[in-house]
Amino acid sequence: MFIRPHKPTPEPHTRHSLHDLGYQIDPDDGQVRSINTNEPFAFTEDPASKKANIELYNTLIHPASRAVQDIMTDTLHMEPIAVPDAGQPHCFIYATPGALSGDKLVVLVVGNGTFGSVWAWNVLLKQGIHHGSVIDYVQDCEQRGLGVLVLNPNMNIVAPDGVAESYNSYVGRGTEIKGSETADEHVGYVWSHILRDSPVRSIAFVAYNTSGSAVIDLLKYDYARFVEKTACVAFIDSTHSLFDLGSGSIAWLELGAQHWETSVNGNPTSVDRVGCPVVAVDNTTETREMTPSLCRNGVVEYVTECVERGPVPGAIEFGDGQNNAANLVQLLDDLSESDSEGADGIPDRLSNVTMNQTFEVKEDGYIGWD
Protein backbone atom coordinates (compact mmCIF):
# COMPACT_ATOMS: atom_id res chain seq x y z
CA MET A 1 0.00 0.00 0.00
CA PHE A 2 1.36 3.37 -1.05
CA ILE A 3 1.45 5.95 1.72
CA ARG A 4 1.69 9.55 0.58
CA PRO A 5 4.47 11.28 2.50
CA HIS A 6 3.33 13.94 4.90
CA LYS A 7 4.25 17.48 3.91
CA PRO A 8 4.63 19.80 6.87
CA THR A 9 2.48 22.92 6.74
CA PRO A 10 4.61 26.08 6.73
CA GLU A 11 4.36 28.02 9.95
CA PRO A 12 2.31 31.23 9.74
CA HIS A 13 4.49 34.05 8.51
CA THR A 14 4.78 36.67 11.24
CA ARG A 15 5.65 40.13 9.97
CA HIS A 16 7.50 42.53 12.22
CA SER A 17 8.21 46.17 11.57
CA LEU A 18 11.71 47.51 12.09
CA HIS A 19 10.43 49.24 15.21
CA ASP A 20 9.03 45.93 16.55
CA LEU A 21 12.57 44.53 16.36
CA GLY A 22 14.04 47.42 18.33
CA TYR A 23 15.53 49.34 15.39
CA GLN A 24 14.69 52.44 13.38
CA ILE A 25 16.08 54.46 10.50
CA ASP A 26 17.64 57.57 11.96
CA PRO A 27 15.95 60.60 10.34
CA ASP A 28 19.19 62.62 10.52
CA ASP A 29 21.83 60.31 9.06
CA GLY A 30 19.75 57.49 7.57
CA GLN A 31 21.51 54.78 9.59
CA VAL A 32 19.69 51.72 10.89
CA ARG A 33 20.08 52.21 14.65
CA SER A 34 19.04 50.48 17.84
CA ILE A 35 16.18 52.31 19.52
CA ASN A 36 17.57 51.52 22.99
CA THR A 37 21.26 52.31 22.51
CA ASN A 38 21.17 54.53 19.40
CA GLU A 39 24.09 52.48 18.08
CA PRO A 40 24.07 51.64 14.37
CA PHE A 41 23.72 48.04 13.31
CA ALA A 42 27.15 46.44 13.19
CA PHE A 43 27.92 43.01 11.82
CA THR A 44 30.54 41.26 13.91
CA GLU A 45 32.81 38.45 12.76
CA ASP A 46 33.44 37.35 16.36
CA PRO A 47 32.96 33.53 16.30
CA ALA A 48 31.20 33.71 19.66
CA SER A 49 28.43 35.94 18.31
CA LYS A 50 28.58 35.51 14.53
CA LYS A 51 25.67 33.09 14.32
CA ALA A 52 23.39 35.34 16.34
CA ASN A 53 24.50 38.31 14.26
CA ILE A 54 23.67 36.51 11.01
CA GLU A 55 20.23 35.68 12.37
CA LEU A 56 19.68 39.31 13.36
CA TYR A 57 20.85 40.47 9.92
CA ASN A 58 18.44 38.12 8.16
CA THR A 59 15.63 39.22 10.45
CA LEU A 60 16.21 42.92 9.77
CA ILE A 61 16.65 43.03 5.98
CA HIS A 62 12.96 42.83 5.04
CA PRO A 63 11.63 45.19 7.73
CA ALA A 64 14.41 47.68 6.88
CA SER A 65 13.49 47.46 3.19
CA ARG A 66 9.82 48.05 3.95
CA ALA A 67 10.83 51.03 6.11
CA VAL A 68 12.56 52.51 3.05
CA GLN A 69 9.35 52.05 1.06
CA ASP A 70 7.49 53.86 3.84
CA ILE A 71 9.91 56.77 3.47
CA MET A 72 9.28 56.79 -0.28
CA THR A 73 5.51 57.05 0.20
CA ASP A 74 5.27 59.08 3.42
CA THR A 75 8.22 61.47 3.07
CA LEU A 76 8.88 61.63 -0.67
CA HIS A 77 5.14 61.32 -1.43
CA MET A 78 5.70 58.69 -4.10
CA GLU A 79 2.58 56.97 -5.37
CA PRO A 80 2.42 53.16 -5.11
CA ILE A 81 1.06 51.70 -8.37
CA ALA A 82 -0.26 48.14 -8.34
CA VAL A 83 1.17 45.82 -11.02
CA PRO A 84 -0.74 44.38 -12.78
CA ASP A 85 -3.64 45.91 -10.82
CA ALA A 86 -5.12 45.97 -7.32
CA GLY A 87 -7.86 43.50 -8.22
CA GLN A 88 -5.52 40.51 -8.39
CA PRO A 89 -2.20 39.39 -6.85
CA HIS A 90 0.15 42.31 -7.34
CA CYS A 91 3.28 44.13 -6.29
CA PHE A 92 3.86 47.87 -6.20
CA ILE A 93 6.06 50.18 -8.21
CA TYR A 94 6.55 53.76 -7.02
CA ALA A 95 6.25 57.03 -8.92
CA THR A 96 6.99 60.59 -7.89
CA PRO A 97 4.02 62.97 -8.23
CA GLY A 98 3.18 63.56 -11.89
CA ALA A 99 6.01 61.33 -13.11
CA LEU A 100 3.95 59.41 -15.67
CA SER A 101 2.26 62.48 -17.10
CA GLY A 102 5.38 64.62 -17.55
CA ASP A 103 7.91 64.80 -20.38
CA LYS A 104 11.01 63.40 -18.70
CA LEU A 105 11.32 60.26 -16.59
CA VAL A 106 14.08 58.30 -14.89
CA VAL A 107 13.33 54.61 -14.27
CA LEU A 108 15.33 52.96 -11.46
CA VAL A 109 15.70 49.18 -11.60
CA VAL A 110 17.52 47.33 -8.80
CA GLY A 111 19.40 44.06 -9.21
CA ASN A 112 18.79 40.52 -8.05
CA GLY A 113 17.04 39.64 -4.82
CA THR A 114 16.27 42.93 -3.11
CA PHE A 115 13.15 45.03 -2.73
CA GLY A 116 12.63 47.67 -5.41
CA SER A 117 13.72 50.39 -3.01
CA VAL A 118 17.11 48.86 -2.12
CA TRP A 119 20.36 48.52 -4.08
CA ALA A 120 21.85 46.07 -1.59
CA TRP A 121 20.68 44.73 1.76
CA ASN A 122 24.14 44.59 3.31
CA VAL A 123 24.85 48.22 2.44
CA LEU A 124 21.43 49.32 3.69
CA LEU A 125 21.98 47.77 7.12
CA LYS A 126 25.64 48.69 7.52
CA GLN A 127 25.80 52.08 5.79
CA GLY A 128 22.19 53.31 5.86
CA ILE A 129 19.64 54.50 3.32
CA HIS A 130 21.87 57.11 1.66
CA HIS A 131 24.19 54.39 0.34
CA GLY A 132 22.03 51.25 0.29
CA SER A 133 18.73 52.51 -1.10
CA VAL A 134 17.39 54.48 -4.08
CA ILE A 135 16.33 57.42 -1.87
CA ASP A 136 19.18 59.77 -2.86
CA TYR A 137 18.74 58.97 -6.55
CA VAL A 138 15.05 59.87 -6.31
CA GLN A 139 15.75 63.13 -4.51
CA ASP A 140 18.58 64.15 -6.88
CA CYS A 141 16.43 63.52 -9.95
CA GLU A 142 13.46 65.38 -8.48
CA GLN A 143 15.68 68.38 -7.73
CA ARG A 144 16.52 68.45 -11.45
CA GLY A 145 12.86 68.46 -12.41
CA LEU A 146 12.75 64.83 -13.51
CA GLY A 147 10.01 62.34 -12.72
CA VAL A 148 11.13 59.05 -11.17
CA LEU A 149 9.65 55.56 -11.36
CA VAL A 150 11.06 52.82 -9.10
CA LEU A 151 10.40 49.29 -10.35
CA ASN A 152 10.10 46.22 -8.13
CA PRO A 153 11.43 43.33 -10.25
CA ASN A 154 12.04 40.79 -7.49
CA MET A 155 8.53 40.73 -6.05
CA ASN A 156 7.18 37.72 -7.96
CA ILE A 157 4.64 36.08 -5.65
CA VAL A 158 2.01 37.07 -3.10
CA ALA A 159 1.95 35.38 0.29
CA PRO A 160 -1.33 34.17 1.84
CA ASP A 161 -1.60 37.44 3.80
CA GLY A 162 -1.60 39.42 0.52
CA VAL A 163 1.91 40.82 0.77
CA ALA A 164 4.22 40.61 -2.25
CA GLU A 165 7.34 38.52 -1.72
CA SER A 166 10.38 37.32 -3.62
CA TYR A 167 11.14 33.77 -4.70
CA ASN A 168 14.67 34.45 -3.48
CA SER A 169 13.80 34.84 0.18
CA TYR A 170 10.23 33.72 0.94
CA VAL A 171 9.60 30.25 2.34
CA GLY A 172 5.99 29.09 2.07
CA ARG A 173 3.09 29.03 -0.31
CA GLY A 174 2.42 31.91 -2.63
CA THR A 175 0.53 32.96 -5.74
CA GLU A 176 2.46 34.16 -8.77
CA ILE A 177 2.00 37.77 -9.83
CA LYS A 178 0.86 37.90 -13.44
CA GLY A 179 3.40 39.71 -15.57
CA SER A 180 6.00 39.66 -12.78
CA GLU A 181 6.73 35.94 -12.62
CA THR A 182 10.41 36.83 -13.14
CA ALA A 183 12.39 40.05 -12.87
CA ASP A 184 12.73 40.30 -16.66
CA GLU A 185 9.00 39.84 -17.16
CA HIS A 186 8.27 42.53 -14.57
CA VAL A 187 10.41 45.06 -16.44
CA GLY A 188 8.81 44.02 -19.73
CA TYR A 189 5.30 44.30 -18.31
CA VAL A 190 5.87 47.80 -16.94
CA TRP A 191 7.38 48.86 -20.26
CA SER A 192 4.53 47.57 -22.41
CA HIS A 193 1.59 48.40 -20.13
CA ILE A 194 2.71 51.63 -18.46
CA LEU A 195 5.71 53.29 -20.09
CA ARG A 196 5.49 52.62 -23.81
CA ASP A 197 2.19 54.43 -24.40
CA SER A 198 2.53 57.02 -21.63
CA PRO A 199 2.78 60.78 -22.36
CA VAL A 200 6.45 60.67 -21.31
CA ARG A 201 8.60 61.49 -24.33
CA SER A 202 12.10 61.02 -22.91
CA ILE A 203 13.01 58.09 -20.63
CA ALA A 204 16.31 57.20 -18.95
CA PHE A 205 16.84 53.80 -17.36
CA VAL A 206 19.25 53.24 -14.47
CA ALA A 207 19.83 49.48 -14.41
CA TYR A 208 21.88 47.83 -11.68
CA ASN A 209 23.42 44.37 -11.88
CA THR A 210 21.05 41.72 -13.30
CA SER A 211 18.44 44.29 -14.33
CA GLY A 212 20.74 45.35 -17.16
CA SER A 213 19.76 42.17 -19.01
CA ALA A 214 16.07 42.98 -18.58
CA VAL A 215 16.53 46.42 -20.16
CA ILE A 216 18.56 44.90 -22.99
CA ASP A 217 15.57 42.65 -23.71
CA LEU A 218 13.45 45.75 -24.32
CA LEU A 219 16.01 47.01 -26.81
CA LYS A 220 16.26 43.59 -28.47
CA TYR A 221 12.58 42.69 -28.76
CA ASP A 222 10.91 46.10 -29.09
CA TYR A 223 13.65 48.05 -30.82
CA ALA A 224 11.70 50.65 -32.77
CA ARG A 225 9.41 51.65 -29.93
CA PHE A 226 12.21 51.53 -27.36
CA VAL A 227 14.59 53.88 -29.20
CA GLU A 228 11.70 56.18 -30.12
CA LYS A 229 11.11 56.93 -26.43
CA THR A 230 14.35 56.13 -24.61
CA ALA A 231 17.06 58.75 -24.20
CA CYS A 232 19.65 56.54 -22.52
CA VAL A 233 20.49 53.63 -20.25
CA ALA A 234 22.91 54.02 -17.35
CA PHE A 235 24.16 50.53 -16.48
CA ILE A 236 25.82 49.94 -13.10
CA ASP A 237 27.85 46.73 -12.73
CA SER A 238 25.49 45.22 -15.27
CA THR A 239 25.52 41.53 -16.19
CA HIS A 240 24.16 42.09 -19.72
CA SER A 241 25.96 41.06 -22.89
CA LEU A 242 25.71 41.72 -26.63
CA PHE A 243 24.76 38.15 -27.47
CA ASP A 244 22.13 37.92 -30.20
CA LEU A 245 21.70 41.68 -30.48
CA GLY A 246 21.00 43.13 -33.91
CA SER A 247 23.42 45.59 -35.44
CA GLY A 248 21.06 48.50 -34.84
CA SER A 249 20.88 47.70 -31.13
CA ILE A 250 24.66 47.59 -30.93
CA ALA A 251 24.91 50.96 -32.65
CA TRP A 252 22.32 52.41 -30.29
CA LEU A 253 24.21 51.22 -27.20
CA GLU A 254 27.35 52.98 -28.44
CA LEU A 255 25.46 56.27 -28.54
CA GLY A 256 22.74 55.86 -25.92
CA ALA A 257 24.30 54.06 -22.97
CA GLN A 258 27.13 54.18 -20.46
CA HIS A 259 28.31 51.53 -18.00
CA TRP A 260 29.63 52.35 -14.52
CA GLU A 261 31.82 49.48 -13.37
CA THR A 262 33.45 48.71 -10.04
CA SER A 263 37.22 49.03 -10.25
CA VAL A 264 39.99 48.93 -7.70
CA ASN A 265 42.72 50.02 -10.12
CA GLY A 266 40.90 52.48 -12.36
CA ASN A 267 40.82 50.10 -15.33
CA PRO A 268 37.42 48.88 -16.57
CA THR A 269 37.33 45.29 -17.86
CA SER A 270 33.92 44.96 -19.53
CA VAL A 271 34.34 47.22 -22.59
CA ASP A 272 33.98 44.43 -25.14
CA ARG A 273 31.05 42.79 -23.36
CA VAL A 274 28.70 45.70 -22.68
CA GLY A 275 28.91 47.53 -26.01
CA CYS A 276 28.99 51.08 -24.67
CA PRO A 277 31.41 53.55 -23.05
CA VAL A 278 32.59 52.34 -19.63
CA VAL A 279 33.30 54.50 -16.60
CA ALA A 280 35.55 52.97 -13.94
CA VAL A 281 34.26 53.56 -10.40
CA ASP A 282 37.10 53.62 -7.91
CA ASN A 283 35.69 51.48 -5.11
CA THR A 284 38.13 50.89 -2.28
CA THR A 285 35.48 50.03 0.31
CA GLU A 286 35.83 46.24 -0.10
CA THR A 287 32.07 46.23 -0.68
CA ARG A 288 31.24 45.96 -4.37
CA GLU A 289 27.60 46.79 -3.66
CA MET A 290 28.65 50.33 -2.71
CA THR A 291 29.12 51.17 -6.40
CA PRO A 292 25.58 52.57 -7.03
CA SER A 293 26.21 55.07 -4.24
CA LEU A 294 29.74 55.95 -5.34
CA CYS A 295 28.74 56.68 -8.93
CA ARG A 296 25.45 58.45 -8.13
CA ASN A 297 26.59 61.97 -9.07
CA GLY A 298 27.95 60.86 -12.42
CA VAL A 299 24.90 58.76 -13.24
CA VAL A 300 22.41 61.49 -12.32
CA GLU A 301 24.36 64.07 -14.33
CA TYR A 302 24.41 61.72 -17.33
CA VAL A 303 20.71 60.82 -17.31
CA THR A 304 19.75 64.48 -16.78
CA GLU A 305 21.72 65.53 -19.83
CA CYS A 306 20.26 62.70 -21.90
CA VAL A 307 16.60 63.18 -21.04
CA GLU A 308 16.94 66.90 -21.70
CA ARG A 309 18.28 66.03 -25.17
CA GLY A 310 15.63 63.36 -25.76
CA PRO A 311 15.87 60.03 -27.60
CA VAL A 312 19.06 59.41 -29.61
CA PRO A 313 18.71 61.41 -32.84
CA GLY A 314 18.27 59.24 -35.92
CA ALA A 315 18.25 55.96 -33.98
CA ILE A 316 15.16 54.65 -35.71
CA GLU A 317 17.12 54.75 -38.99
CA PHE A 318 19.63 52.22 -37.67
CA GLY A 319 17.00 49.49 -37.95
CA ASP A 320 17.82 46.28 -36.16
CA GLY A 321 18.51 44.03 -39.10
CA GLN A 322 21.42 41.63 -39.26
CA ASN A 323 22.29 42.48 -42.88
CA ASN A 324 24.05 45.72 -41.92
CA ALA A 325 26.37 44.20 -39.32
CA ALA A 326 29.58 44.71 -41.30
CA ASN A 327 28.75 48.34 -42.08
CA LEU A 328 27.95 49.14 -38.47
CA VAL A 329 31.03 47.42 -37.09
CA GLN A 330 33.11 49.61 -39.38
CA LEU A 331 31.01 52.59 -38.34
CA LEU A 332 31.73 52.05 -34.64
CA ASP A 333 35.44 51.69 -35.40
CA ASP A 334 35.33 54.99 -37.26
CA LEU A 335 33.49 56.71 -34.39
CA SER A 336 36.43 56.06 -32.10
CA GLU A 337 38.61 58.12 -34.45
CA SER A 338 36.37 61.18 -34.54
CA ASP A 339 34.15 62.68 -31.87
CA SER A 340 32.93 65.66 -33.91
CA GLU A 341 29.19 66.14 -34.06
CA GLY A 342 26.90 67.70 -36.61
CA ALA A 343 24.21 70.27 -35.88
CA ASP A 344 21.68 67.50 -35.27
CA GLY A 345 23.74 65.99 -32.46
CA ILE A 346 24.73 62.92 -34.51
CA PRO A 347 28.46 62.26 -34.90
CA ASP A 348 29.49 63.35 -38.42
CA ARG A 349 30.78 59.92 -39.39
CA LEU A 350 27.51 58.29 -38.33
CA SER A 351 25.47 60.88 -40.18
CA ASN A 352 27.36 60.21 -43.41
CA VAL A 353 26.90 56.47 -43.17
CA THR A 354 23.18 56.63 -42.41
CA MET A 355 22.65 58.87 -45.40
CA ASN A 356 24.58 56.69 -47.83
CA GLN A 357 23.68 53.21 -46.64
CA THR A 358 20.28 51.53 -46.75
CA PHE A 359 19.43 50.07 -43.35
CA GLU A 360 16.86 47.31 -43.55
CA VAL A 361 14.34 47.43 -40.72
CA LYS A 362 13.18 43.92 -39.97
CA GLU A 363 10.06 42.95 -38.06
CA ASP A 364 10.39 43.73 -34.38
CA GLY A 365 11.09 40.23 -33.15
CA TYR A 366 9.00 41.58 -30.28
CA ILE A 367 7.80 38.63 -28.24
CA GLY A 368 5.51 40.93 -26.33
CA TRP A 369 4.50 41.40 -22.75
CA ASP A 370 1.03 42.49 -23.91
Coordinates of N, CA and C in Angstrom, one line a residue, residues 17 34 151 229 238 247 260 280 338:
S17 N 7.7 44.9 12.1 CA 8.2 46.2 11.6 C 9.6 46.3 12.1
S34 N 19.8 51.0 16.7 CA 19.0 50.5 17.8 C 18.3 51.6 18.5
L151 N 11.0 50.6 -10.1 CA 10.4 49.3 -10.3 C 10.7 48.3 -9.2
K229 N 11.5 56.3 -27.7 CA 11.1 56.9 -26.4 C 12.3 57.0 -25.4
S238 N 26.5 46.0 -14.6 CA 25.5 45.2 -15.3 C 26.0 43.9 -15.7
S247 N 22.4 44.6 -35.2 CA 23.4 45.6 -35.4 C 22.9 47.0 -35.0
W260 N 28.8 52.1 -15.7 CA 29.6 52.4 -14.5 C 30.0 51.0 -13.9
A280 N 35.0 53.7 -15.1 CA 35.5 53.0 -13.9 C 35.2 53.7 -12.7
S338 N 36.9 59.8 -34.4 CA 36.4 61.2 -34.5 C 35.2 61.4 -33.6

